[in-house]
Amino acid sequence: MQATLPTRTASEGEVSPAAAMIRRMTGLFFVHAFLLAGAVFILLPFVWMLVTSIKPPEEVFSAELSFWPDRFYGLENYGFALTAAPVLRFALNGVIVCTGILVVQLLIAIPCAYALAKLQFPGRHLLFILVLLALCIPIQVPALPIYVALAWLGLLNTYFSMMVPFFLSVFGIFLFRQFFRSFPDDIIHAARLDGMSEFEIVWRIVTPSAWPAIAAFSVFSIVAHWNDLYWPLIVISDINLAPPPLGMMYFADAETGSNYGALTAAATVLTAPLVVTFLFARRRFIEGITMTGVK
Amino acid sequence: MPFRRQFLWQKLTGAGFALPAFLLLLALHVVPLLVLAALSFTDYELGVVTFEWVGLDNYAQAFSDEVFRRSLVNTLYYVAIVLPGSVILALLVAVLVHQRKRTRSFYEIVYFLPVTSTLIAMATVWQFLLHPSLGVINAALRKLGFSEVPFLSDPDLALPTLAVIGIWQLVGFNMILFLAGLSSIPRDLYEASAIDGVGNGIDRFLTITWPLLGPTTLFVIVTTSITAFKLFDTVAVMTKGGPQGSTEVILYAIYLEGFYYFRTAYASVLTLVFLTFVVIFSVIQTFVLDRRTHY
Amino acid sequence: MAQLDLRGISKSFGDTAVLRDIDLSIGDGEFLTLVGPSGCGKSTLIRIIAGLEPQTAGSIEVDGVGIDHLRPHERRVAMVFQSYALYPHMTVFQNLALPLTMARLTMAERLPLVRLLSPRRRRVMAGIGQEVGAVAEQLQIDRLLDRRPAQLSGGQRQRVALGRAMVRHPAVFLMDEPLSNLDAKLRVHMRSELADLHARLRATFVYVTHDQVEAMTMSDRVAMMHGGRIIQLGTPAQLYDHPANLTVAQFIGSPTINLIKGRIGTDGAVEIPGGRIDLATGLPAGAEVTVGLRPEAVVPAPLAPAFQDPVRLPARLHRRENLGPEQILHFDLVGAEKAGLTCRVMGNESVVADEPVDLLFEAGACHVFNAAGERVALPATPASGRPPVRSVAPLIGGTGA
C-alpha cells in the first residue's frame, strides 16, 4: 500500500500547550456554571424552607429580600408546628402505613414470584399475564370501586383502608420473578435433596439471595407511600390518622392560614425522614430507583 | 406412583404460593375494573340505595362536558411542557455529571433531592416562594426592577408554573435513569472515538452518546409522560383547579366527581377515559421495553 | 514515518506507582512489543502514548516534537483495542469512515440536518468512500461494509478495528492486546497477517501483549515490563538467549526455563543437587545462584547428543507429553527433593524406561543468575549461546510404547 503522509488540518498543527490548557479550563467553567445554576434551582425551595422555618413572622411578612433571619425564631415555629397540629402523629401514621404496606407486599409477592419463576402449577401463565396487565393500571383506576366497597363495609377512616389497595404489588411480583429466575436451579434441587420444604426454600434460601432486589423494592415502596396523597385524601377524614402529605395539606389549609414560619417548620419535619435516609443510603436509593425504573 | 405424587405435590405448592396474590389480584384489580365498567352504565351515586341502568348517558355527558374537556386539554398541555423540559434538562445534566469525578456525587445528591422529598410539603414551600407579595421570587423580581408576577393567580401562568415545579421534581429522577444508561456505554468507545478525532463534547454526544442512549431515552419519555399525566398533588395543594379552571386536570376532575360530589357513576366514566390514556402510554412502553435489547 | 521517544514517563494513582521512569526510543517503522504479566503497566503506557491518560511525569515526543499537550486525535496515532471498541450503532463503513469524516468535515457539515446544506460535503464523502473501500479491500472486508459489528465474527471485527486504524495513515499504530479475544487458531493466523501488514505499511507499531509467543514472533524488538519498569529491551533472540534476569528468563520461552538452585563451591564451580558445573562465574565461594537451562538444552543420555564434556545429572522420568513432532519430558532429579528438569526433544517415540537415566547438558548452555536474580556474565566459551541444533536422533528404546 502507498504510504501516504498523515493528514493534518491546519488547526491541529497549531495547538500550543497554553491553548490546550485554556481550552480545557473554559470547558470546565461552562459545565460547572450550568450544573450549579441547575443546582440552585433545585435547592432553592429546600434552602428557603429551612431559613423560613427559623424566621419570626415580622421578617417572613416583610417584603424585603433578606436571607438570614435577624432574630432566631426556630423554637417557636417548630414548637407551634408540633403542638398546633399533630405533626409527629402524621409522621408516625406514615411509618405505620408504610411498614404495614411493605410487610404485606413482601409476604404476598415473594412466594408468588417464586412460584411463577420456579414452580409448575395450573394457571401459571394466566396469572403472569394478569400481573403484566395489572402493571399498567394506576391506583386511581380501581380507587372508586374499592372506596365504595370500603364504605359499604364501614371501614373508611382506618389504617386498614389506607393500606389495603396496596397489599398486592404486581410490580413487586414482576421484579422478584425476574430476580428469582436467575437463581440457580441446582441450589434449589440440592435444598430439596437435603430435605427442606418448599416453604423453607423460599424464605431461607431464595429470599436472602434476593436482598438487593428487596432493598430496591423497599425504597421504591416506602418513597411512594410516604409521599402518596391521593388515596389517603379519599379514605381518611379523621386528622389523627392522616399520613404526612394529608396532614401537611390539612395543616396548610386550616390551622395556620399563612403562618409560613410554622408551615415550613412542619414541612421540614415531614420531609426530613426520607431526605435524611436518602443522604445516608444514597447508593441504595439510586439503585432502587434505577432498578425499579418506574414510579 | 411416587413420581406422579411428587409432581402433583409441586403443583399444589405452586398454586398455594400464588393463591394469596391471585385472590388479591382479583379483589383489587379485576373485580374493581369490572365494577367500574358496570357502574359507568348506571346512575349510581354513593349513599343512594337504588340505581338504574342508563346506557351510554354518562359517556354522552362526559364528552359534551366543557369542564371535562378542559381538564383533558389542560392535562395534555401540562404533559407537553413537562415532558421536553424534564427529559432534555435531565439528559444534559446527566451527560455533564457523568464526566465529573470528584463533584459527581454532589450533583447527584442535589438533583435527586426533590425525588425523595414529600411533594405536598414542598408544594407548600413553592406556594410561599411564589407568593405575590411575600415570596422570594417576586421579591427578587422587584429588586431587579420588574413588576410582580402573579404566578398562581394568573390563568395563563398557573399551569406553566405547576409544570416548572413538575420539572423540578422529575429532573433528578430522569437524570438517574440517564446516568444508568450512560454507564452502560463502554468506556472503550469514548476512547476509540477520542483517537478517531471526536474531539469536542458536541461531537462526542452526537456520534456516541445520543445514538447509544436511544433506548433509555424512549423509556424515560414514556415514564415521564405517564407521571406527568397523573398530575394531582400540586393541583390539590396549590391551585385546586383554579384560577378560572385553568389548572383543572383529569385526575382532579375524577377526584371531585367521585369523592367530593359522590357522582360515582359519572366518575367511573372519567376514570375509564383516564385508564385509556395510561394504557396507550403503557403499550408504547411495553413496545419500547421489548426493543430495549439493541445492536 | 515517525520516531517515538518516551522520556522519563512515570504514572502513579495516588500512592501506587504504575510506571516508574520509563525511557524508550522506538525507531521509525519499528515493530516494538511491550510484553509482561498483567499489572506490569504495559497497557497504561500505551494509553499514555495515545493520550487517553495523562502521565504523572515525563514527556513523549514524535520526531523530536513534544506531543504531551495534544489530544488523542491530534497525536497522529491510531489504536486497536482489545475489545475492538467498534461503534455498535454504525455500519462497518461508518466505523471505518469516522476518523476521516471527523478530520475533513467542518463541525457544521457533521451536524444532523445542517449538513445537508453543504455542497462540499458530498465531494468529501465521495473521497472518503473511495479510501474506505481501498482499505476494506486490503483487509478483505469489502463485502461487509453494510453490516453492523454485532453481525460480524470475532475475526471480522478484528479486521474492522484494524481498518479503522489504517484509514487515517497514522504515524504510529498502537495495539492493546488486539488478538486476545480470538480463538487460538485465528490468533496464529492473525499474527502473520499483522506481521505482513507491518511490512507493507512500514509504520511504527507499538504492540502490547501478555503472550510471549506474540512478542517473539512479530517484533523487531521486545520491551519486557515488570513492576512498572522495562526490565529488558532487545530483539526476541536477545531476550531468549541472554535474559537479563530471572523474571525475563521465566517469562520468555515455552515450556518454561528449568531453574536449579545452587551455590558456588570452594573451587569456584557451581554446585547443584546431584552434580557440579564448571563455570567461571567470578562469584565468591558460598554465593547462592540459580542456574537456568532451556528445555531444549537438556538431552537424555539415550539420545546420545553430540555434547563435549557434558554435565550429567541422574534423573527418573516422571511424565511424558507427546506433541507429535516433539515431546516434552519431565524428569525428577535423583537425590534431590522435588527438583525436576524438563527436556524438549524432537521425535515422538518413547525414550526412556522407568529406570534412572542421565540427563546431559553443556556448561555453556547454562544461564547463571545471582541471588538478586540478575544475570551473571560468563566468559565466552566455544559452546556458549544456543546449543547445537540437533538432528532428530534415531530414538532408541520404545519399551512397549
CSV table of N, CA, C and O in Angstrom, one decimal, chain B residues 21-60:
chain,number,residue,atom,x,y,z
B,21,ALA,N,-51.8,-14.0,46.3
B,21,ALA,CA,-51.6,-12.9,45.3
B,21,ALA,C,-52.7,-13.0,44.3
B,21,ALA,O,-53.2,-11.9,43.9
B,22,PHE,N,-53.1,-14.2,43.9
B,22,PHE,CA,-54.2,-14.3,42.9
B,22,PHE,C,-55.5,-13.7,43.4
B,22,PHE,O,-56.2,-13.0,42.7
B,23,LEU,N,-55.8,-14.1,44.7
B,23,LEU,CA,-57.1,-13.6,45.2
B,23,LEU,C,-57.0,-12.0,45.4
B,23,LEU,O,-58.0,-11.4,45.0
B,24,LEU,N,-55.9,-11.5,45.8
B,24,LEU,CA,-55.8,-10.1,45.9
B,24,LEU,C,-55.9,-9.4,44.6
B,24,LEU,O,-56.4,-8.3,44.4
B,25,LEU,N,-55.3,-10.1,43.6
B,25,LEU,CA,-55.3,-9.5,42.2
B,25,LEU,C,-56.8,-9.4,41.7
B,25,LEU,O,-57.2,-8.4,41.2
B,26,LEU,N,-57.5,-10.5,42.1
B,26,LEU,CA,-59.0,-10.4,41.7
B,26,LEU,C,-59.7,-9.3,42.5
B,26,LEU,O,-60.4,-8.5,41.9
B,27,ALA,N,-59.4,-9.2,43.8
B,27,ALA,CA,-60.2,-8.3,44.6
B,27,ALA,C,-59.8,-6.9,44.4
B,27,ALA,O,-60.6,-6.0,44.5
B,28,LEU,N,-58.5,-6.6,44.0
B,28,LEU,CA,-58.1,-5.2,43.9
B,28,LEU,C,-57.9,-4.7,42.5
B,28,LEU,O,-57.8,-3.5,42.3
B,29,HIS,N,-57.9,-5.6,41.5
B,29,HIS,CA,-57.8,-5.2,40.2
B,29,HIS,C,-58.9,-5.6,39.3
B,29,HIS,O,-59.6,-4.8,38.6
B,30,VAL,N,-59.1,-6.9,39.2
B,30,VAL,CA,-60.0,-7.5,38.2
B,30,VAL,C,-61.5,-7.1,38.5
B,30,VAL,O,-62.2,-6.5,37.7
B,31,VAL,N,-61.9,-7.4,39.8
B,31,VAL,CA,-63.3,-7.1,40.1
B,31,VAL,C,-63.6,-5.6,40.1
B,31,VAL,O,-64.6,-5.2,39.5
B,32,PRO,N,-62.7,-4.8,40.7
B,32,PRO,CA,-62.9,-3.3,40.6
B,32,PRO,C,-63.1,-2.8,39.2
B,32,PRO,O,-63.9,-2.0,38.9
B,33,LEU,N,-62.3,-3.4,38.3
B,33,LEU,CA,-62.3,-2.9,36.9
B,33,LEU,C,-63.7,-3.3,36.3
B,33,LEU,O,-64.3,-2.4,35.6
B,34,LEU,N,-64.1,-4.5,36.6
B,34,LEU,CA,-65.4,-4.9,36.1
B,34,LEU,C,-66.5,-4.0,36.7
B,34,LEU,O,-67.5,-3.6,36.0
B,35,VAL,N,-66.4,-3.8,38.0
B,35,VAL,CA,-67.4,-3.0,38.7
B,35,VAL,C,-67.4,-1.6,38.1
B,35,VAL,O,-68.5,-1.0,37.8
B,36,LEU,N,-66.2,-1.1,37.8
B,36,LEU,CA,-66.1,0.3,37.3
B,36,LEU,C,-66.8,0.3,35.9
B,36,LEU,O,-67.6,1.3,35.6
B,37,ALA,N,-66.5,-0.7,35.1
B,37,ALA,CA,-67.2,-0.7,33.8
B,37,ALA,C,-68.7,-0.8,33.9
B,37,ALA,O,-69.4,-0.1,33.2
B,38,ALA,N,-69.2,-1.6,34.9
B,38,ALA,CA,-70.6,-1.7,35.1
B,38,ALA,C,-71.2,-0.4,35.6
B,38,ALA,O,-72.2,0.1,35.1
B,39,LEU,N,-70.5,0.2,36.5
B,39,LEU,CA,-71.0,1.5,37.1
B,39,LEU,C,-71.2,2.5,36.0
B,39,LEU,O,-72.1,3.4,36.1
B,40,SER,N,-70.3,2.5,35.0
B,40,SER,CA,-70.4,3.6,34.0
B,40,SER,C,-71.7,3.6,33.2
B,40,SER,O,-72.0,4.6,32.6
B,41,PHE,N,-72.4,2.5,33.3
B,41,PHE,CA,-73.7,2.4,32.6
B,41,PHE,C,-74.9,2.6,33.5
B,41,PHE,O,-76.0,2.4,33.1
B,42,THR,N,-74.6,3.1,34.8
B,42,THR,CA,-75.7,3.3,35.7
B,42,THR,C,-75.8,4.8,36.1
B,42,THR,O,-75.0,5.6,35.7
B,43,ASP,N,-76.7,5.0,37.0
B,43,ASP,CA,-76.8,6.4,37.6
B,43,ASP,C,-76.5,6.3,39.0
B,43,ASP,O,-76.9,7.1,39.8
B,44,TYR,N,-75.6,5.3,39.4
B,44,TYR,CA,-75.3,5.1,40.8
B,44,TYR,C,-74.7,6.3,41.5
B,44,TYR,O,-73.8,6.9,40.9
B,45,GLU,N,-75.1,6.7,42.7
B,45,GLU,CA,-74.4,7.6,43.5
B,45,GLU,C,-74.2,7.1,44.9
B,45,GLU,O,-75.1,6.4,45.4
B,46,LEU,N,-73.0,7.3,45.4
B,46,LEU,CA,-72.8,6.7,46.7
B,46,LEU,C,-73.8,7.2,47.8
B,46,LEU,O,-74.0,8.4,47.8
B,47,GLY,N,-74.3,6.2,48.5
B,47,GLY,CA,-75.2,6.6,49.6
B,47,GLY,C,-76.7,6.4,49.1
B,47,GLY,O,-77.6,6.2,50.0
B,48,VAL,N,-76.9,6.4,47.8
B,48,VAL,CA,-78.2,6.1,47.3
B,48,VAL,C,-78.4,4.6,47.2
B,48,VAL,O,-77.5,3.9,46.8
B,49,VAL,N,-79.5,4.0,47.6
B,49,VAL,CA,-79.7,2.6,47.7
B,49,VAL,C,-80.0,2.0,46.3
B,49,VAL,O,-79.4,0.9,46.0
B,50,THR,N,-80.8,2.6,45.5
B,50,THR,CA,-81.1,2.0,44.3
B,50,THR,C,-80.4,2.7,43.1
B,50,THR,O,-79.9,3.8,43.3
B,51,PHE,N,-80.3,2.0,42.0
B,51,PHE,CA,-79.8,2.6,40.8
B,51,PHE,C,-80.5,2.1,39.6
B,51,PHE,O,-81.1,1.0,39.7
B,52,GLU,N,-80.3,2.7,38.5
B,52,GLU,CA,-80.9,2.3,37.2
B,52,GLU,C,-79.8,2.2,36.2
B,52,GLU,O,-78.9,3.0,36.2
B,53,TRP,N,-80.1,1.4,35.2
B,53,TRP,CA,-79.2,1.3,34.0
B,53,TRP,C,-79.5,2.5,33.1
B,53,TRP,O,-80.7,2.7,32.8
B,54,VAL,N,-78.5,3.2,32.7
B,54,VAL,CA,-78.8,4.4,31.9
B,54,VAL,C,-78.1,4.3,30.5
B,54,VAL,O,-78.0,5.3,29.8
B,55,GLY,N,-77.5,3.2,30.2
B,55,GLY,CA,-76.8,3.0,29.0
B,55,GLY,C,-75.6,4.0,28.8
B,55,GLY,O,-74.8,4.1,29.8
B,56,LEU,N,-75.6,4.6,27.7
B,56,LEU,CA,-74.4,5.5,27.4
B,56,LEU,C,-74.6,6.9,27.9
B,56,LEU,O,-73.8,7.8,27.5
B,57,ASP,N,-75.6,7.2,28.6
B,57,ASP,CA,-75.8,8.6,29.1
B,57,ASP,C,-74.6,9.3,29.7
B,57,ASP,O,-74.3,10.4,29.3
B,58,ASN,N,-73.9,8.5,30.6
B,58,ASN,CA,-72.8,9.1,31.2
B,58,ASN,C,-71.7,9.5,30.2
B,58,ASN,O,-71.0,10.5,30.4
B,59,TYR,N,-71.5,8.5,29.3
B,59,TYR,CA,-70.5,8.8,28.3
B,59,TYR,C,-70.8,10.1,27.5
B,59,TYR,O,-70.0,10.9,27.2
B,60,ALA,N,-72.1,10.1,27.0
B,60,ALA,CA,-72.5,11.3,26.3
B,60,ALA,C,-72.3,12.6,27.1
B,60,ALA,O,-71.8,13.6,26.6
